[in-house]
CSV table of C-alpha atoms in Angstrom, one decimal:
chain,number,residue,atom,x,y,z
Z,1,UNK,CA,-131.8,127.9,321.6
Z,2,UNK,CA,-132.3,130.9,319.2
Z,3,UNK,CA,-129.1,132.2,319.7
Z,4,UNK,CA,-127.7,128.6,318.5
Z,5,UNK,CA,-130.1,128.5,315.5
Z,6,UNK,CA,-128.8,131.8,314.4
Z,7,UNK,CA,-125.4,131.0,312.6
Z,8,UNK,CA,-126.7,127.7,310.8
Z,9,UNK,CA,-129.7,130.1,309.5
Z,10,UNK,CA,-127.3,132.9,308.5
Z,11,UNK,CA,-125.0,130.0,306.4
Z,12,UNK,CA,-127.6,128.7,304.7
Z,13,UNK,CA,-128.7,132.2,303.2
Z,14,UNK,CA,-125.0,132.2,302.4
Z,15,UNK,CA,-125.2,129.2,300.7
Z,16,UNK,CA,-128.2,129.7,298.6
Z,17,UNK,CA,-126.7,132.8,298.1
Z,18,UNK,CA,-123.7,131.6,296.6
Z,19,UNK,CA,-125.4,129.1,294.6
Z,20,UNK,CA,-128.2,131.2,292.8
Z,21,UNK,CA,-125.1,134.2,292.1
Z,22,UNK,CA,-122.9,131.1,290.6
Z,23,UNK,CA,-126.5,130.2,288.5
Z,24,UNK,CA,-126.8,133.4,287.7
Z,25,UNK,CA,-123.2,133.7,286.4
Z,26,UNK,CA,-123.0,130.8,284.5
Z,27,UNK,CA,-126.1,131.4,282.6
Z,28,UNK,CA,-124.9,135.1,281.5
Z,29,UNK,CA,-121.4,133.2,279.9
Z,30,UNK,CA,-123.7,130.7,278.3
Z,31,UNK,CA,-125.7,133.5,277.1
Z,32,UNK,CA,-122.8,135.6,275.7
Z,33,UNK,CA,-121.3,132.5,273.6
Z,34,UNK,CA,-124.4,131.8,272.3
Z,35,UNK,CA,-124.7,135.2,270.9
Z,36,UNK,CA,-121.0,135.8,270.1
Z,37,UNK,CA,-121.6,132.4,267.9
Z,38,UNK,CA,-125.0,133.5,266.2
Z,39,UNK,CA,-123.1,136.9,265.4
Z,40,UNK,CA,-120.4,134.8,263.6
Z,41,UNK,CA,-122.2,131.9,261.8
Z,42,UNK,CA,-124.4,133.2,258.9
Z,43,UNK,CA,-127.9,132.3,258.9
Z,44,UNK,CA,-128.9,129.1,256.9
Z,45,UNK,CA,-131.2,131.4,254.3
Z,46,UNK,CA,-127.6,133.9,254.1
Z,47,UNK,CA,-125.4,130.6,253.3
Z,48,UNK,CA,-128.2,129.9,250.5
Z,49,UNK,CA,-127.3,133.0,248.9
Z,50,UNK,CA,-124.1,133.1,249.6
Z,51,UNK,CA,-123.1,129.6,247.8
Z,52,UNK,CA,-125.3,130.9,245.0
Z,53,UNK,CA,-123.6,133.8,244.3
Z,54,UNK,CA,-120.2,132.2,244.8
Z,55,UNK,CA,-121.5,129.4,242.3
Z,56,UNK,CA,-119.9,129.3,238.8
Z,57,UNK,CA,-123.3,129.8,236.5
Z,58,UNK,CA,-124.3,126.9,234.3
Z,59,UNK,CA,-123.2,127.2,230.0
Z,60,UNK,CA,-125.8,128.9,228.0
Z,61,UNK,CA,-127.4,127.6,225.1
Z,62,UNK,CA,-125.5,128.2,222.1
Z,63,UNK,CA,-128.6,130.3,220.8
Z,64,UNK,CA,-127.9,133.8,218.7
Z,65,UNK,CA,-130.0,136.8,220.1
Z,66,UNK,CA,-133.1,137.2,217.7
Z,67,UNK,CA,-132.1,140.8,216.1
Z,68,UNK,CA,-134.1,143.3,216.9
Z,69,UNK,CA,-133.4,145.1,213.5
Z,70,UNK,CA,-135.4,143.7,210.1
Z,71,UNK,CA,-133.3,143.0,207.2
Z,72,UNK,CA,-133.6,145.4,204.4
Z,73,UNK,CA,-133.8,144.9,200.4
Z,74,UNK,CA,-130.6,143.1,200.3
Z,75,UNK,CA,-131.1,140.5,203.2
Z,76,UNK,CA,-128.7,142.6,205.7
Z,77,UNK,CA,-129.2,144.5,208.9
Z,78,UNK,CA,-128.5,148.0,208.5
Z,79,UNK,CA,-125.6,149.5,210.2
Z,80,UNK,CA,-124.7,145.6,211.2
Z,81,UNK,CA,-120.7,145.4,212.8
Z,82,UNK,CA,-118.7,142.1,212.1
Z,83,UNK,CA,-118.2,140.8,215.3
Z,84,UNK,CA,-116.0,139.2,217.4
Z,85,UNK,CA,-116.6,135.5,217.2
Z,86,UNK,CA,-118.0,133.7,214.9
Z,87,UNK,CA,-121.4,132.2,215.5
Z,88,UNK,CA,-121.8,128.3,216.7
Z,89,UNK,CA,-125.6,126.9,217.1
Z,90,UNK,CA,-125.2,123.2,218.7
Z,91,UNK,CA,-121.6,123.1,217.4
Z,92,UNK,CA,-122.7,124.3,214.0
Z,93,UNK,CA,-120.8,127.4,212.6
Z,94,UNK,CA,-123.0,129.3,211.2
Z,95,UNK,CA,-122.1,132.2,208.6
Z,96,UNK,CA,-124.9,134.0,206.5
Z,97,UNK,CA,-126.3,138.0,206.5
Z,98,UNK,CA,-127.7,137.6,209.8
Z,99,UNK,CA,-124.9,136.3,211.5
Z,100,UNK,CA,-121.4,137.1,210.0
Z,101,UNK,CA,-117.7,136.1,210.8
Z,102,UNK,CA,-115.4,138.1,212.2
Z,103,UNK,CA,-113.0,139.8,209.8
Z,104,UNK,CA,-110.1,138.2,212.0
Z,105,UNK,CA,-111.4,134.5,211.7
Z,106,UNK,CA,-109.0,132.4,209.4
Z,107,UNK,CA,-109.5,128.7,210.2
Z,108,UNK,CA,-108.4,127.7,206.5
Z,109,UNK,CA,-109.7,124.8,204.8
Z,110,UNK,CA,-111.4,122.4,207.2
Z,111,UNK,CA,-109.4,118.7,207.4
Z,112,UNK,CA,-112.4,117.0,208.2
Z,113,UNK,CA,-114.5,118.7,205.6
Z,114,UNK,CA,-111.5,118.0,203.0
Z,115,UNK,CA,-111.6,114.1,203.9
Z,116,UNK,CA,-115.4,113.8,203.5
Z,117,UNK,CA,-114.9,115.7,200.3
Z,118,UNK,CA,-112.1,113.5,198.7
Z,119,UNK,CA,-114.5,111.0,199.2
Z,120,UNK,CA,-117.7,111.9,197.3
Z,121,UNK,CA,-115.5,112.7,194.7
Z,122,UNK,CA,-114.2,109.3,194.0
Z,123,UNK,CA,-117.4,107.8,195.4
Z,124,UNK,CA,-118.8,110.1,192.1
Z,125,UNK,CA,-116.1,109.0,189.9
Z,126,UNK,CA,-116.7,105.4,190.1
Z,127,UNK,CA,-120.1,106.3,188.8
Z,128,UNK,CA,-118.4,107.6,186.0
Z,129,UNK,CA,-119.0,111.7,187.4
Z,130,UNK,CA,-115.8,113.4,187.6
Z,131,UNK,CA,-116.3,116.3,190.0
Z,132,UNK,CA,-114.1,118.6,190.5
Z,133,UNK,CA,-113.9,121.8,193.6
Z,134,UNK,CA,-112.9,124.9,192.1
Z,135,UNK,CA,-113.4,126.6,195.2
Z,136,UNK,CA,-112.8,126.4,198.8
Z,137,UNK,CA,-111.6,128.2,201.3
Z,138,UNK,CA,-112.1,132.0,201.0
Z,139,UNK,CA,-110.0,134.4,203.2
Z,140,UNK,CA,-112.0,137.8,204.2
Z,141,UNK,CA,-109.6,139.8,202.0
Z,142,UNK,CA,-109.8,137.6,199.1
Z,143,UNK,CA,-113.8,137.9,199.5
Z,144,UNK,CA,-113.7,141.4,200.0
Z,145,UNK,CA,-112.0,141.6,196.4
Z,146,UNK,CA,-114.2,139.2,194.8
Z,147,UNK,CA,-117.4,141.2,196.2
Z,148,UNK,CA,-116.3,144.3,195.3
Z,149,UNK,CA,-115.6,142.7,191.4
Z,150,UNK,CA,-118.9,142.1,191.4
Z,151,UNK,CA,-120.5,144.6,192.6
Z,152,UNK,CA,-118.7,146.8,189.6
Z,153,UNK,CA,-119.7,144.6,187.3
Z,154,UNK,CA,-123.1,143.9,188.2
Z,155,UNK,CA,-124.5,146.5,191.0
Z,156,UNK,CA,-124.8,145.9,194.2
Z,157,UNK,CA,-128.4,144.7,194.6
Z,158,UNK,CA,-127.5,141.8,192.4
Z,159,UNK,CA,-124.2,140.8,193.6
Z,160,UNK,CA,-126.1,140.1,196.7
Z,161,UNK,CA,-128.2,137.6,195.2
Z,162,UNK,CA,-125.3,135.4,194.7
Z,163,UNK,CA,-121.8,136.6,196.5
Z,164,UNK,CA,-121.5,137.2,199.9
Z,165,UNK,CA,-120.1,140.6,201.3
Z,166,UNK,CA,-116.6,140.6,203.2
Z,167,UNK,CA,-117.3,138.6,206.8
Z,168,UNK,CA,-120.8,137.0,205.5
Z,169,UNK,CA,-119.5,134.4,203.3
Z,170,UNK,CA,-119.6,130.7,204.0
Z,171,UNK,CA,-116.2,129.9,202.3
Z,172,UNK,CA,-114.6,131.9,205.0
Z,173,UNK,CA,-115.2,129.5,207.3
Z,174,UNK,CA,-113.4,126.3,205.4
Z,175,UNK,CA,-117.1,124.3,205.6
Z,176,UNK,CA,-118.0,125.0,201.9
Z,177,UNK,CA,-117.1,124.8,198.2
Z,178,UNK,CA,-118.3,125.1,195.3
Z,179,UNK,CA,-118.1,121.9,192.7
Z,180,UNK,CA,-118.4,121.3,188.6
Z,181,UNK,CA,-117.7,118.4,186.5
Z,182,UNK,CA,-114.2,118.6,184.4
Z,183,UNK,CA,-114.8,118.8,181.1
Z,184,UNK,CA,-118.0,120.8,181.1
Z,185,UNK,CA,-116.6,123.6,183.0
Z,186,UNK,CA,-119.1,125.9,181.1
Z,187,UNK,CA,-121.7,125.0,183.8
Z,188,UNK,CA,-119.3,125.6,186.2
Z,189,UNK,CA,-121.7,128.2,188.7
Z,190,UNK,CA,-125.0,128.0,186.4
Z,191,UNK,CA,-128.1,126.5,187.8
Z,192,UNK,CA,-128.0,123.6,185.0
Z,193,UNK,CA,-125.1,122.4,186.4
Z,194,UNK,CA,-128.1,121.2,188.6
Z,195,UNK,CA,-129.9,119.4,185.6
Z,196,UNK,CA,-127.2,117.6,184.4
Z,197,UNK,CA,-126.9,113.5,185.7
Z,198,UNK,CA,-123.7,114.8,187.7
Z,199,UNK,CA,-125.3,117.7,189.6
Z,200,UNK,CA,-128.2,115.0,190.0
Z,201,UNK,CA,-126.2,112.2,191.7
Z,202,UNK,CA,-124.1,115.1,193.8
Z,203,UNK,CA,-127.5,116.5,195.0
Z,204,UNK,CA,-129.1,113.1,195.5
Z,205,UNK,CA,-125.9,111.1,197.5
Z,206,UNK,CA,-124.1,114.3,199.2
Z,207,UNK,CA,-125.9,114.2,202.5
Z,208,UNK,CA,-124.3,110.4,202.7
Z,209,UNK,CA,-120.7,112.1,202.7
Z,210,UNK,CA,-121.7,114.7,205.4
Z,211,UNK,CA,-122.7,117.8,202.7
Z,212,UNK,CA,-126.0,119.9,201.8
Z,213,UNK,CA,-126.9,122.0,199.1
Z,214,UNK,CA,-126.5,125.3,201.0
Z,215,UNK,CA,-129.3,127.5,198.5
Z,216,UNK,CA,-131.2,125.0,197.1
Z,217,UNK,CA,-134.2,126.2,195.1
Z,218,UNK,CA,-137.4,128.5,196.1
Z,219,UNK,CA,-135.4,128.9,199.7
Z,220,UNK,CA,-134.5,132.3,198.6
Z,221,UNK,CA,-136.6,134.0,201.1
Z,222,UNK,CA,-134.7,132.1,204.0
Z,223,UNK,CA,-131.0,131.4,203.2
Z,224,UNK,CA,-130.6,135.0,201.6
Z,225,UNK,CA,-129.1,134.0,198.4
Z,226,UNK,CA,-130.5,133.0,194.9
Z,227,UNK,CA,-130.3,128.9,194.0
Z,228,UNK,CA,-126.7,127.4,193.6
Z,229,UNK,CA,-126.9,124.3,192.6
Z,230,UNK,CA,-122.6,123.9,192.7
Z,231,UNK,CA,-122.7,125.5,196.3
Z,232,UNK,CA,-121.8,122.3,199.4
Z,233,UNK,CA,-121.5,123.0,202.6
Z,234,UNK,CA,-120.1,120.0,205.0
Z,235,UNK,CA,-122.1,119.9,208.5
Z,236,UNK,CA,-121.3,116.1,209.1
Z,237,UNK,CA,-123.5,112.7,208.2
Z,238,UNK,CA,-126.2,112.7,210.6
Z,239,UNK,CA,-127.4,117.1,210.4
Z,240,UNK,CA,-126.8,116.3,206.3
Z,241,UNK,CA,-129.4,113.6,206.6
Z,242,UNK,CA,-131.7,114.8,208.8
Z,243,UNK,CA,-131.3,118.2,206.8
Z,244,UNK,CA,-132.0,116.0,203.8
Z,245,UNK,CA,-135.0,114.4,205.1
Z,246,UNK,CA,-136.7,117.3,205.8
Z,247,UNK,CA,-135.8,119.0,202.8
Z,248,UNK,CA,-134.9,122.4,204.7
Z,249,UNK,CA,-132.2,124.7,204.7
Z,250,UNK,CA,-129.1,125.0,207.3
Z,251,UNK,CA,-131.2,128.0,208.8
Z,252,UNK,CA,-134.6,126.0,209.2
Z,253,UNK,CA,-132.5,123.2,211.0
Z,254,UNK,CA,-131.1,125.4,213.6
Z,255,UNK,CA,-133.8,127.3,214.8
Z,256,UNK,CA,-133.1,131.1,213.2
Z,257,UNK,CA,-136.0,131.1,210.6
């Protein structure tokens, strides 16, 4: 009876045999692809940091770097280099002794700035004001000649006061000019152009035709230049009004004083 017994016992051990060995093989595989696929697919915190860095970074504020340098007796930094591009500050160019133009920038006379212009002066001349702008647009090499003019005329300390060195000036950028009434062209670039009832209804209505009075008075201290009261600089309706309201300078309004 044993002896019969025998074979059945021996095939079953065979059998479990056989199974537990095809277990133990199938779990190994199992294993392997699970740890060929983890050495393939990056880790969730690695695909973080890797979309990151692949990730085009978001536009910086249009905000100058504070200088580190302080300005000396004339209102410039010392040692300053023009730069490359000119200077925008929430689409505003800016151009002043803090921030100059490049020597390369030659937009020419702003269209836009021209239109608004042609307009308050025949908005003035129905008033019976005929204004007139004797100067615009100032290329770098025009103002360098200009500058220099004055400086051998008057010195450098007080040519600063009132023109612009090469790259710093505001009619470089096409934004600005300076304005008389015909006829009394003897106040033409005196403050008592200021006084008079055209300089009165320019400085009272400009802001409604998109201009400011770049230097006005007692702002000295801020904008870097004595009071002009023929010097307009176009920014557009809404900055000119708000500008206007507050009664501040260019600089006040955009954060760099």
């Amino acid at each position: 009876m044993k002896n019969k017994r025998l074979p059945l016992i021996v095939g079953a051990c065979i059998s479990v045999a056989l199974i537990v060995s095809i277990f133990v093989v199938y779990n190994y595989k199992n294993n392997q692809k699970s740890k060929a696929s983890d050495e393939q697919q990056p880790t969730t915190e690695q695909t973080e940091k890797d979309s990151l860095a692949t990730e085009k970074p978001e536009k910086t504020t249009e905000k100058p770097v504070k200088p580190e340098q302080q300005p000396d007796e004339n209102g410039y930094l010392p040692n300053q280099t023009l730069p490359t591009d000119p200077t925008y500050i929430n689409g505003v160019l800016l151009a002043n002794k803090i921030y100059p133009l490049p020597s390369t920038f030659a937009p020419g006379e702003n269209p836009e700035a021209r239109q608004a212009l042609d307009k308050m002066l025949a908005a003035a001349k129905q008033q019976g004001f005929d204004l007139a702008a004797f100067s615009g647009y100032r290329s770098f090499d025009y103002q360098t000649k200009l500058y220099n003019n004055y400086v051998n005329r008057d010195g450098q300390a007080a040519a600063d006061r009132y023109s612009a060195r090469p790259g710093y000036s505001e009619h470089q950028t096409g934004l600005a000019f300076d304005i008389g009434e015909r006829g009394k062209e003897d106040l033409w670039l005196t403050e008592e152009f200021g006084e008079t009832p055209a300089g009165q209804w320019l400085m009272t209505n400009a802001q409604d035709f998109g201009f400011i009075l770049r230097f006005p008075k007692d702002k000295e201290d801020i904008t870097g230049y004595m009071y002009e009261s023929w010097h307009y600089r176009y920014v557009g309706i809404d900055k000119a009004k708000e500008i206007k309201k507050q009664n501040i300078t260019l600089e006040e309004y955009l954060g760099v004083k």
